[in-house]
XYZ file of C-alpha atoms in Angstrom:
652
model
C 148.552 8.150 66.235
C 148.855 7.629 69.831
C 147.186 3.947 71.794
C 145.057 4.813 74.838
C 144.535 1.619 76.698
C 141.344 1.828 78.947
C 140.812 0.042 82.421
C 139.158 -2.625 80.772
C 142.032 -3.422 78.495
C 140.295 -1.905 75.439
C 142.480 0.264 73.154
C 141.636 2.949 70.984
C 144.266 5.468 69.335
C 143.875 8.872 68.823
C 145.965 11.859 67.362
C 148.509 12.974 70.114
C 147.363 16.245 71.582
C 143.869 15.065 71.979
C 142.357 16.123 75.463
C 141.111 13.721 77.781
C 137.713 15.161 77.723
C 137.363 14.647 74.127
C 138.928 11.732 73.505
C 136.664 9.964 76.679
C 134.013 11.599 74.761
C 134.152 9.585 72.042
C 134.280 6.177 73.536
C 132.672 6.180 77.126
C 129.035 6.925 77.407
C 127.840 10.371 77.311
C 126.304 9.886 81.364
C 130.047 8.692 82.569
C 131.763 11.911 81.011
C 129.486 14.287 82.273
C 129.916 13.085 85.982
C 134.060 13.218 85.542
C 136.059 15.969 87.196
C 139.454 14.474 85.983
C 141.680 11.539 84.854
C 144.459 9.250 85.651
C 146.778 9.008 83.070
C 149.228 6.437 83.469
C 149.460 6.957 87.566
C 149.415 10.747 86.991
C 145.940 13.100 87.974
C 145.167 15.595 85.853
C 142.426 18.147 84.700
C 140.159 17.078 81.680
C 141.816 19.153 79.338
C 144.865 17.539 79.566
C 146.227 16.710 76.121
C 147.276 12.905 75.145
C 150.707 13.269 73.789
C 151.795 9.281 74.165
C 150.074 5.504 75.078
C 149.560 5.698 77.818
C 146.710 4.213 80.200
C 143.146 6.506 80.821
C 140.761 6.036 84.209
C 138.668 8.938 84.676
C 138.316 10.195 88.250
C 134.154 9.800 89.073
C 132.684 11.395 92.314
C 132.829 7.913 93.967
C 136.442 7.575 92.967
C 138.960 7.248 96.333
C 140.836 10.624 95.269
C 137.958 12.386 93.877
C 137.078 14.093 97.501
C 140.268 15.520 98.213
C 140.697 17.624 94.831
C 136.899 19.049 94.859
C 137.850 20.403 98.219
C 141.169 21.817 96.955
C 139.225 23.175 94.088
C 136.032 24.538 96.292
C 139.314 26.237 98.631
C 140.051 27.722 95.379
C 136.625 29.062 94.508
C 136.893 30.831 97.880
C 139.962 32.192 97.376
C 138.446 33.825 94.528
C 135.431 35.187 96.482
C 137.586 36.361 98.985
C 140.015 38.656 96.523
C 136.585 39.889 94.931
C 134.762 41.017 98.034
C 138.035 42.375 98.965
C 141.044 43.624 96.802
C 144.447 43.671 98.030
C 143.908 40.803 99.784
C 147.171 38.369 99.835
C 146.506 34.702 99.397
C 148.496 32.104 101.020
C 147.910 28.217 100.622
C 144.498 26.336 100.596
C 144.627 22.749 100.633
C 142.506 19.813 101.168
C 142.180 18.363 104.282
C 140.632 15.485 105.721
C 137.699 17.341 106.800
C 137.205 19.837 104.113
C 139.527 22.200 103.236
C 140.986 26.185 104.151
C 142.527 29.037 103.092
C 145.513 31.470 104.711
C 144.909 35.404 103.567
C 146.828 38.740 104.635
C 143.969 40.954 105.459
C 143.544 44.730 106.509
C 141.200 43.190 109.564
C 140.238 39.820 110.894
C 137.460 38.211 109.152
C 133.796 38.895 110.965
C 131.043 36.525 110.962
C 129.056 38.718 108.250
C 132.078 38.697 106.349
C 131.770 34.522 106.249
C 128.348 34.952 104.875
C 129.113 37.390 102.265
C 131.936 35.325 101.382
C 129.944 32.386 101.179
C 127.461 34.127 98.830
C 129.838 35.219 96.578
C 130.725 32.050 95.910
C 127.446 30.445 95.127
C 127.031 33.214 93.001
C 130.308 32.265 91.180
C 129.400 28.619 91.146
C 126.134 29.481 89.565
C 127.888 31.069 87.068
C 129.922 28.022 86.070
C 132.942 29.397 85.441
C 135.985 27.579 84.002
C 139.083 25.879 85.836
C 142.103 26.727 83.526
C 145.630 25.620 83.741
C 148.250 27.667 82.582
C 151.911 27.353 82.108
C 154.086 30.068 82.475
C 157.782 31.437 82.118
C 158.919 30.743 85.903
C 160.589 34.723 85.603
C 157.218 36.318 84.101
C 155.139 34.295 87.151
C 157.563 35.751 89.597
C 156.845 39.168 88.040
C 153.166 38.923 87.736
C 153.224 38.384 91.335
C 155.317 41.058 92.409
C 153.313 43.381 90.594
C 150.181 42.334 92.025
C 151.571 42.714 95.385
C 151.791 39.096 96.791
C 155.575 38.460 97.907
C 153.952 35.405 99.382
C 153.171 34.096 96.218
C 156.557 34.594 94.803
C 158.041 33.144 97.870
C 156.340 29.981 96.996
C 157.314 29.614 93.193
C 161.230 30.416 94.265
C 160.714 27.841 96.811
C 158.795 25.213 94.905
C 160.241 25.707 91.124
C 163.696 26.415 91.482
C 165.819 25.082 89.143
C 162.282 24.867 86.773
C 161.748 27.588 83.596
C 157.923 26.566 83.824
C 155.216 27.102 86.560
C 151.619 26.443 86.832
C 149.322 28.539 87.421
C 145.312 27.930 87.591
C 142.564 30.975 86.720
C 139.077 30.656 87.062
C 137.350 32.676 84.383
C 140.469 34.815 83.448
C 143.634 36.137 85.426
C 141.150 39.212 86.383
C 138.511 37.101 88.367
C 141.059 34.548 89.821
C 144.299 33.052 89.338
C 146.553 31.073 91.812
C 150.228 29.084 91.819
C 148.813 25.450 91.564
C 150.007 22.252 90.023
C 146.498 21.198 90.107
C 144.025 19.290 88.814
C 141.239 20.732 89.624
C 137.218 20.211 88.721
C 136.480 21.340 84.964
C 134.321 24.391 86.244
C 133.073 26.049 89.635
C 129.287 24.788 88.373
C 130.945 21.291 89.450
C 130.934 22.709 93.226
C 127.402 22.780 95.044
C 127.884 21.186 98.345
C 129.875 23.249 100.348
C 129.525 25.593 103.700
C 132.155 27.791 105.353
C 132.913 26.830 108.897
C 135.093 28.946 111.114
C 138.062 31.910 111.140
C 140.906 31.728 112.899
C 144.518 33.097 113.241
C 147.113 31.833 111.724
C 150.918 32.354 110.528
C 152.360 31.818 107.579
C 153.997 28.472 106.952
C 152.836 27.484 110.810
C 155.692 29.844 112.119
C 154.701 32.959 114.944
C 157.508 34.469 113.629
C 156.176 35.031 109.977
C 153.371 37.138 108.620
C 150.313 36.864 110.682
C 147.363 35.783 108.903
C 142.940 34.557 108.894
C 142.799 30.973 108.010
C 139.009 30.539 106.703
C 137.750 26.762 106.749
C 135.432 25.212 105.199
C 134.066 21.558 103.865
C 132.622 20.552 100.876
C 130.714 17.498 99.630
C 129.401 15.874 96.273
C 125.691 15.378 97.812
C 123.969 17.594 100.094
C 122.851 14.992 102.044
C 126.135 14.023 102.650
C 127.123 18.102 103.889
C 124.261 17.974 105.717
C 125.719 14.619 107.561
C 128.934 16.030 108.275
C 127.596 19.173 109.570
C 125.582 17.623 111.909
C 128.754 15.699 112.985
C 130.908 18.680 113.564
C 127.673 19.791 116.076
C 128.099 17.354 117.826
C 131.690 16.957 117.857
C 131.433 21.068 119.603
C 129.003 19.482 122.100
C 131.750 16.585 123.174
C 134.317 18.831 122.469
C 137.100 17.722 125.500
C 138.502 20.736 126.324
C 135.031 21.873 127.221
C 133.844 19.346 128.703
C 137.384 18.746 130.594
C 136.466 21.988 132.344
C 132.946 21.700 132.966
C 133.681 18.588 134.369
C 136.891 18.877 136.991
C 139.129 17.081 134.806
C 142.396 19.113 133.415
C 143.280 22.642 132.635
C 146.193 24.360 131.102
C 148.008 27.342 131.923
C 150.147 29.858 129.616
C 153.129 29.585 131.346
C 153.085 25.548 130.823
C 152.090 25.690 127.176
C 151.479 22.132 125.704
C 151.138 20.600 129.380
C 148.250 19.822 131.011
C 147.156 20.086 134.622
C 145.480 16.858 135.919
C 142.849 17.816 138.648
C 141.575 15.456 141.116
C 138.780 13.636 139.023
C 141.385 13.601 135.817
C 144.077 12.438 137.877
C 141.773 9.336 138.811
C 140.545 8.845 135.326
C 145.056 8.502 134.086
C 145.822 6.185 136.797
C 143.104 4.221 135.762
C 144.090 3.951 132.776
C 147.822 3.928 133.695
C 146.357 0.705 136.198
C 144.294 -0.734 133.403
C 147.300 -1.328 131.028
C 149.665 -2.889 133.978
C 146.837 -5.130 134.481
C 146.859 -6.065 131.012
C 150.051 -6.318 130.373
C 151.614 -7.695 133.481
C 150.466 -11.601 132.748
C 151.165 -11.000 128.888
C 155.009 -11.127 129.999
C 155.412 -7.472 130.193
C 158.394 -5.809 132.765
C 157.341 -2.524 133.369
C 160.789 -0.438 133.340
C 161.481 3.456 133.647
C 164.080 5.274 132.101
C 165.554 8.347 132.831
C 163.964 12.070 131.352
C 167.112 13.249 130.389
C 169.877 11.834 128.071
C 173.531 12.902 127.050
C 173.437 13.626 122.942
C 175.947 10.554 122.612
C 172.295 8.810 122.953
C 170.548 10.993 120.625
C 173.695 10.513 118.316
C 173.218 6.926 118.209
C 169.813 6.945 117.606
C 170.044 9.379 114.898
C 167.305 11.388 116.737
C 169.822 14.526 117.070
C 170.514 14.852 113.326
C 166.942 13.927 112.146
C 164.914 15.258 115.374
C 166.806 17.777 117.344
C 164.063 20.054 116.331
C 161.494 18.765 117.793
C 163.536 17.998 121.054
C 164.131 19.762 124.247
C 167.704 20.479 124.756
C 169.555 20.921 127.920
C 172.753 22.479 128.788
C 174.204 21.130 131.749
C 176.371 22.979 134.148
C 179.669 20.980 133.220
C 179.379 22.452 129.940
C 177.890 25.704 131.228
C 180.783 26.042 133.242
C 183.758 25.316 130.407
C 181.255 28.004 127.932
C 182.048 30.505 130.536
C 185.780 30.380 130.617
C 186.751 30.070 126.984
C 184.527 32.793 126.052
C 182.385 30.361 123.561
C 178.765 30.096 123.584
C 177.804 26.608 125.402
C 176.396 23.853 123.072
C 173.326 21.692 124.601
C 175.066 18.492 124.943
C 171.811 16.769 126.809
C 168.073 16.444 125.864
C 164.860 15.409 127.304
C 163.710 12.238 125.819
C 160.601 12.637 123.165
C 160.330 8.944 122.516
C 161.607 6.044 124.861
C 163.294 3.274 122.404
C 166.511 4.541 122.654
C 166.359 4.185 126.573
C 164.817 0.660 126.252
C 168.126 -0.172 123.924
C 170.097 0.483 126.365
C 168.514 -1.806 129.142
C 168.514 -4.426 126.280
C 172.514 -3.918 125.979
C 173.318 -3.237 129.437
C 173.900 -7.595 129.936
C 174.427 -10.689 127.895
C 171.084 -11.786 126.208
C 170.538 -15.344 125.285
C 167.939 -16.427 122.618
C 165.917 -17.868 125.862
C 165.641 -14.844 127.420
C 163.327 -13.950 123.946
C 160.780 -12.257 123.203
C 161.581 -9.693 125.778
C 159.072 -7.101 126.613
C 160.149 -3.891 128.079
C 156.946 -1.178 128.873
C 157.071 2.692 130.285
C 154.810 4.758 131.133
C 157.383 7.477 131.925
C 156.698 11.367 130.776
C 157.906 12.378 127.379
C 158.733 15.896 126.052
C 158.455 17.174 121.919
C 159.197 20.676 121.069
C 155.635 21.030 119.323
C 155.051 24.356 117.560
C 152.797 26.611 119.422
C 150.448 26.996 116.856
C 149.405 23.143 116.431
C 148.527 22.741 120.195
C 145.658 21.658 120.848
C 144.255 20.312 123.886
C 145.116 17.125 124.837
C 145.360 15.803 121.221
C 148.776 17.677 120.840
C 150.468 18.469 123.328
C 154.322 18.935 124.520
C 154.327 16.477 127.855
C 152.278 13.314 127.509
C 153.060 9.587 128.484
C 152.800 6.664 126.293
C 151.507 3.056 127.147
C 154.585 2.275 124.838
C 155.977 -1.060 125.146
C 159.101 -2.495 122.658
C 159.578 -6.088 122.054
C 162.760 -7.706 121.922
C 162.585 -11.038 119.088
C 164.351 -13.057 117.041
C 163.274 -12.995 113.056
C 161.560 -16.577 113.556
C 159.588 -14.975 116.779
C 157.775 -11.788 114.719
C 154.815 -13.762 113.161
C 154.134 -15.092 116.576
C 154.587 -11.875 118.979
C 152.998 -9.894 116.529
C 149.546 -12.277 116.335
C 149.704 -11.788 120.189
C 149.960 -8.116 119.910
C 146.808 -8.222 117.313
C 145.332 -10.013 120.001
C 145.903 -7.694 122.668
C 145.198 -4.470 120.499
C 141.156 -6.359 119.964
C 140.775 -7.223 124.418
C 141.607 -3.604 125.208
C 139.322 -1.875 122.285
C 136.971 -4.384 122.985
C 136.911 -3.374 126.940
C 136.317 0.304 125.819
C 133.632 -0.970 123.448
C 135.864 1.118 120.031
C 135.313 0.046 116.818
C 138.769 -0.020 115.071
C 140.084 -0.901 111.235
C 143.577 -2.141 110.374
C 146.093 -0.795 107.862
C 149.201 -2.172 106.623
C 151.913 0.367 106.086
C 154.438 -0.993 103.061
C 158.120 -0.262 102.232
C 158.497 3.709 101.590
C 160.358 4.793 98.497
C 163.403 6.077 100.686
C 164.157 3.244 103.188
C 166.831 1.839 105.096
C 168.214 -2.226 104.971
C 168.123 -4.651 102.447
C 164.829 -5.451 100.480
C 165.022 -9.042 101.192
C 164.808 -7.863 105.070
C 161.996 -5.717 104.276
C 159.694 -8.506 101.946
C 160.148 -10.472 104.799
C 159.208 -8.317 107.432
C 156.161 -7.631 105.025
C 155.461 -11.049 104.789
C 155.297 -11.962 108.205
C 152.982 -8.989 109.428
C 150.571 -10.298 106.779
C 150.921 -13.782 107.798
C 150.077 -12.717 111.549
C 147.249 -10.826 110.382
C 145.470 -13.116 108.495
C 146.514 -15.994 111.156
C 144.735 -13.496 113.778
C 141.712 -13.406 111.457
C 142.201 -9.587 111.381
C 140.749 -7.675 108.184
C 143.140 -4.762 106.702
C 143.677 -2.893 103.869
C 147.190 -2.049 102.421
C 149.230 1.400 102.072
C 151.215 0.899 99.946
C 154.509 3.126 100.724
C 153.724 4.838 103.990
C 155.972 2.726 106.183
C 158.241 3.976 108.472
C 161.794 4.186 106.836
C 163.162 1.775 109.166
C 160.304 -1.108 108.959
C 156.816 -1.957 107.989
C 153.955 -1.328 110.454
C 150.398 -1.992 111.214
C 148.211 1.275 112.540
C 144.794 0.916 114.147
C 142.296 3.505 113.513
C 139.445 4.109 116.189
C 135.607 5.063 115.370
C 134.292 7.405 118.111
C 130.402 7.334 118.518
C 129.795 10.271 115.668
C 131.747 8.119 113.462
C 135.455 9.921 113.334
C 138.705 8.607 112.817
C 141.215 8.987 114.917
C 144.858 6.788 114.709
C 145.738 5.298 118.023
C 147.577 2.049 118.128
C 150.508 1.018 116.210
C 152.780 -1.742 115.770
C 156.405 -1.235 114.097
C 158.931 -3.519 112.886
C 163.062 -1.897 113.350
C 165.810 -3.496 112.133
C 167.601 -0.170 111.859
C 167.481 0.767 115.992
C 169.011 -2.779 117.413
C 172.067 -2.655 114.421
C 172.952 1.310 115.547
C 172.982 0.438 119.226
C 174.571 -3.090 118.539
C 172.260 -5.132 120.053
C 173.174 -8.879 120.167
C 171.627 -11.779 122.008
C 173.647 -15.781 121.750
C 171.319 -18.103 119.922
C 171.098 -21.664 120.010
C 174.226 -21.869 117.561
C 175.949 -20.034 120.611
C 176.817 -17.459 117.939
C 175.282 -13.633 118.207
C 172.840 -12.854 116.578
C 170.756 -9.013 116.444
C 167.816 -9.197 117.432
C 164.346 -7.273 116.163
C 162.564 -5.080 117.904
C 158.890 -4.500 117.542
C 157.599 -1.122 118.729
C 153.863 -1.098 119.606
C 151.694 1.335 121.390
C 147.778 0.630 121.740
C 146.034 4.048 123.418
C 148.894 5.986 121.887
C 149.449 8.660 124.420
C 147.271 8.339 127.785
C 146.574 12.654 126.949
C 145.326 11.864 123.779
C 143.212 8.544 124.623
C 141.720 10.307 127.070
C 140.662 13.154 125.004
C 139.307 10.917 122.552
C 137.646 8.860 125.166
C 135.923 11.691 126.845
C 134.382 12.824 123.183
C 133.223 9.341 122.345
C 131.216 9.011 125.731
C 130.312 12.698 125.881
C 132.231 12.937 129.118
C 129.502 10.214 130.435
C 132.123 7.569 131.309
C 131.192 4.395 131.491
C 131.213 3.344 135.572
C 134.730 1.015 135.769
C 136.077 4.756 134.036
C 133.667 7.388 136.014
C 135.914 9.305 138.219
C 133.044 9.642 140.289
C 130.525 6.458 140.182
C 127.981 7.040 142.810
C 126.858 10.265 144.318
C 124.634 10.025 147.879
C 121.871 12.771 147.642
C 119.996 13.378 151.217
C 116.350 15.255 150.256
C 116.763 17.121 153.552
C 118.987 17.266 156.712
C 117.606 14.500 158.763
C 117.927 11.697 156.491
C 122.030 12.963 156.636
C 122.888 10.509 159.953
C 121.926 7.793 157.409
C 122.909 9.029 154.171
C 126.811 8.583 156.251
C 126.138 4.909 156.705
C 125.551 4.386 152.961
C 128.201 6.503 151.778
C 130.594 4.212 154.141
C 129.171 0.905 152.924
C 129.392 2.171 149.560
C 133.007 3.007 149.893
C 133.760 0.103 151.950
C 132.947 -1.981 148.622
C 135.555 -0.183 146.615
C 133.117 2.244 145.054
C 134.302 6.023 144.112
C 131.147 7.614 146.268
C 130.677 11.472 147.337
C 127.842 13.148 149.674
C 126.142 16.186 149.022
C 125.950 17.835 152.165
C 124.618 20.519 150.465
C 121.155 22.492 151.690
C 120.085 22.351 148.412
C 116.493 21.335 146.777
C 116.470 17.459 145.808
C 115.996 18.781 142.310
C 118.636 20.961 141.792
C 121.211 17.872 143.472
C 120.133 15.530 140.501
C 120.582 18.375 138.148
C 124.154 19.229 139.382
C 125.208 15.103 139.331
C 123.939 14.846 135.969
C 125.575 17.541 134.706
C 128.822 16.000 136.363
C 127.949 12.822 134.347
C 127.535 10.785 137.402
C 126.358 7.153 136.759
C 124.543 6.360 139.701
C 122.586 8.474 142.250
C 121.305 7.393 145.454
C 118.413 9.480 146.510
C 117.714 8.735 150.063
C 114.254 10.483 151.612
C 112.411 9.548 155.042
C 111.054 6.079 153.886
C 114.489 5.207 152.638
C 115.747 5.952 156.231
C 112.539 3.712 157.316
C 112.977 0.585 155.144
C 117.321 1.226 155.091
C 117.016 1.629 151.324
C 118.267 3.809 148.676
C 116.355 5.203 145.900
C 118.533 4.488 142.719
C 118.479 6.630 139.793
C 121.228 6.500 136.840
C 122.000 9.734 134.705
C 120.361 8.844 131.429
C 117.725 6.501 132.656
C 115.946 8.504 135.423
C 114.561 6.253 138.284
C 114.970 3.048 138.391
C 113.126 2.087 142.351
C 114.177 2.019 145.466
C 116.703 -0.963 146.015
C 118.439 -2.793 149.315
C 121.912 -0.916 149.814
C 123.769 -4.452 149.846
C 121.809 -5.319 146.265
C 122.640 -1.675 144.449
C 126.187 -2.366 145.692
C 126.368 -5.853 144.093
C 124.754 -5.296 141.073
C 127.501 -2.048 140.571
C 130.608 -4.388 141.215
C 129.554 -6.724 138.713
C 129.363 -3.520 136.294
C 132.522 -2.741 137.141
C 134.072 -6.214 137.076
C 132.287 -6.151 133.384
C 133.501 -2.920 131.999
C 129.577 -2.825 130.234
């Protein structure tokens, strides 16, 4: 007999071999079993059937359970997998994960999906769902999987068991129903049937490659998302209808902002009204940052690799880099006969740069913290097919800032760093939450180092008054950090601000500062960024408000609309004494119909508009009207003009 010990510290024992299923059956009510769709055993997930072979501890995985989500989407990618090699044979599948969102599926197919194929797809697999058919794990000889899938015409497939199981004589594999209907390379778990799966809706097509690469095998990605509750389906998809309305590279367009071109891919072109909206924000942070004790420093674009050596960035991130070859090295290439090596890169992160100025004179522990910040333009080889607007992209800028302390200094600087994170989400009115990112299982430094770095970031934290909840090994491998993650107005997520403890950068570079011992001592250095990159922030920021900026951010904050050409002598005057007060103002000179002027500034998301007719000329007035409010009454120019700066001066 075998001792399962259950989360409330009961024990039963059982004969080994029992499955989960039935041995929960047994002991936990009849209600709780029927609403499982798997089991921790020990710290391991697996499917129901799994058979008890040793004590070991049992917590079955409920639909409220924090991992529950991601494997019903994995198994609900799975279902249409199955729908898809059904409706049409010879079909290769590729991978289908869980994602945050829901969940796809890569296939090799004759022709691109069509939006009747997505229904029919769909369809098929609420008929298949209806049908309730079983999730089974099987384990096979690693040489007869390899076969089955050669014979069945899926070199992908084999691809990934070489890849994945070398070295193994066993592989997983999961059917639904019978190796006829379904079956897949998995290592699982997965729901106990496809009568589990009833919230779910298929979402878009689009191309993709296989493992992310434009070299490889072209293929459809299908996505979709799935939910326990309709309700809670219904709530998402309402979500992702909005999220197309605020979509930012629409909306960049519609409204003036940014474009991109094909022969810049991954780099954006700030127009007139986006190029106002970055330096504001560029100007906002300096602002900030300036009386915190901040020296705003630039750095140059490109490095030699003796940098990128040092860092360790060229054997762990050359990939992702931009290398150069300069002529020196050009020139030597071309006499030997030898192919030239890059020996320079463009810089995809500035620390290194920042380690530099920190080394480049004698440091005293007075001189501490020190606070170097860059705004300068960065460069990352991104992969074509992950672009994506201003959320990824290959040239962006960073309102990155590294902090130069000594060990007693971290609980201080980073309280004033928590501090600084709440003023600036508070000034764009963003909801945030706070995670604590633990020693990894591969790290570098001692542990004592790393329980104290720990230690300290929670002190500050709870010294700060901030609330957080721990991740347990998903630091970075050189220090603990702190990540802030943003709520947008339709409730997403999105990871902005971070702050890093590195003990790992100042010891490569050698970094030393005399302390009051008038011995050397290395100093710690805390990397922290709070919009992340100004490209991203800005695409976030321009979803969350719909592109309706609030008027300190409006690129345009008050637009002077003459009903017809005589009132345009004085419709001059108020655009000057609007712009006199510091005001972003425009006139539209246009012969247009007072109608279609409102129409055009509210589709431009203009705050204010100052409608100014023949009484308005009489009484040296403005009619004021704001985009979502309509009229608000005719107002004194000086008053309007007032009440606007003190807007402005309030961020509201």
């Amino acid at each position: 007999m075998i001792t399962i010990t259950l989360p409330d510290g009961s024990q039963r024992s059982v004969p080994p071999g029992t499955p989960v299923r039935d041995f929960a059956s047994g002991v936990l009510p009849m209600a709780v079993v029927k609403k499982a769709i798997a089991a921790y055993v020990d710290d391991k997930l697996v499917d129901l059937t799994h058979p008890l072979n040793a004590d070991a501890r049992l917590r079955l995985v409920l639909p409220d359970g924090p991992d529950a989500l991601q494997m019903y989407r994995h198994s609900t990618a799975h279902l249409l997998a199955a729908a898809v090699t059904n409706l049409f044979p010879g079909t290769q599948c590729g991978i289908g994960p869980a994602t945050d969102e829901g969940f796809f599926y890569d296939f090799v197919v004759e022709k691109p999906f069509v939006p009747e194929d997505i229904e029919r797809i769909e369809k098929k697999m609420r008929e298949m769902a209806q049908q309730d058919l079983v999730y089974e794990r099987q384990i096979w000889p690693r040489d007869e999987a390899i076969e089955f899938f050669k014979k069945r015409g899926e070199p992908l497939k084999v691809q990934l068991i070489e890849e994945k199981t070398a070295g193994q004589t066993e592989v997983s594999c999961y059917t639904i129903k019978d190796r006829e209907t379904f079956v897949d390379f998995c290592v699982g778990p997965h729901v106990p049937s496809t009568g589990k799966l009833k919230a779910f809706k298929l979402l878009t097509t689009s191309n993709a490659y296989w493992k992310g690469d434009a070299h490889n095998q072209p293929m459809q990605r299908v996505y979709g998302t799935s939910f326990f509750k309709d309700e809670d389906l219904k709530a998402h998809l309402t979500q992702v209808e909005e999220a197309k309305k605020r979509d930012h590279r629409k909306l960049g367009k519609d409204l003036g902002l940014f474009m991109f071109h094909q022969w810049a891919p991954g780099g954006a072109f700030w127009l007139g009204k986006g190029t106002l909206v970055y330096n504001l924000l560029a100007n906002y942070m300096r602002e900030v940052l300036f009386p915190a004790g901040y020296d705003e420093v630039k750095t140059p674009i490109i490095f030699n690799k003796a940098l990128w050596e040092t860092s360790g960035h060229w054997a762990h991130y050359r990939e992702n880099m931009f290398l150069v070859e300069s002529r020196d090295v050009a020139a030597h290439a071309h006499t030997d006969g030898k192919a030239a090596e890059p020996d320079m890169a463009t810089k995809a992160m500035n620390c290194p740069g920042h380690m530099l100025l920190f080394g480049s004179e004698t440091r005293s522990y007075r001189d501490l913290p020190l606070r170097f910040h860059e705004q300068t333009a960065l460069h990352r080889n991104e992969a074509s097919g992950v672009l994506s607007g201003l959320t990824r992209v290959r040239q962006f800028s960073q309102d990155d800032a590294h902090c130069f302390v000594m060990e007693s200094q971290i609980g201080e600087e980073v309280e004033r760093l928590l501090n600084l994170v709440k003023r600036v989400y508070g000034d764009f009115k963003l909801q945030y939450s706070v995670k604590l990112s633990t020693r990894p299982t591969e790290y570098l430094g001692e542990l004592a180092t790393w329980n104290h770095a720990e230690s300290e970031l929670k002190k500050a934290l709870e010294a700060a008054g901030v609330p957080y909840t721990v991740d347990e090994g998903d630091g970075a491998f050189y220090g603990p950090k702190i990540d802030f993650d943003i709520t947008d107005a339709i409730g997403r997520k999105w990871q902005c601000g971070t702050i890093q403890l590195d003990y790992q950068m100042p010891a490569r570079f050698g970094l030393k500062y005399v302390g009051a011992d008038n011995a050397e001592h290395q100093p710690v250095v805390i990397h922290r960024a709070i919009f992340g990159s100004f490209e991203r922030f800005i695409g976030i920021l321009i979803e969350h408000f719909a592109g309706a900026f609030p008027l300190w951010l409006a690129p345009i904050q008050v637009t002077v609309l003459p009903i017809a050409d005589r009132q345009l002598e004085y419709a001059e005057r108020v655009l000057e004494q609007v712009a006199a007060a510091g005001l972003r103002v425009t006139l539209d000179r246009r012969v247009e119909k007072i109608g279609y002027k409102i129409r055009e500034a509210q589709l431009q998301k203009v705050p204010y508009m100052l409608v100014i007719g023949d009484r308005e000329v009489a009484e040296g007035t403005v009619s004021v009207r704001t985009r979502a409010g309509g009229d608000q009454g005719g107002s004194p120019v000086d008053a309007f003009v007032t009440s606007a700066r003190d807007e402005v001066a309030r961020r509201v």
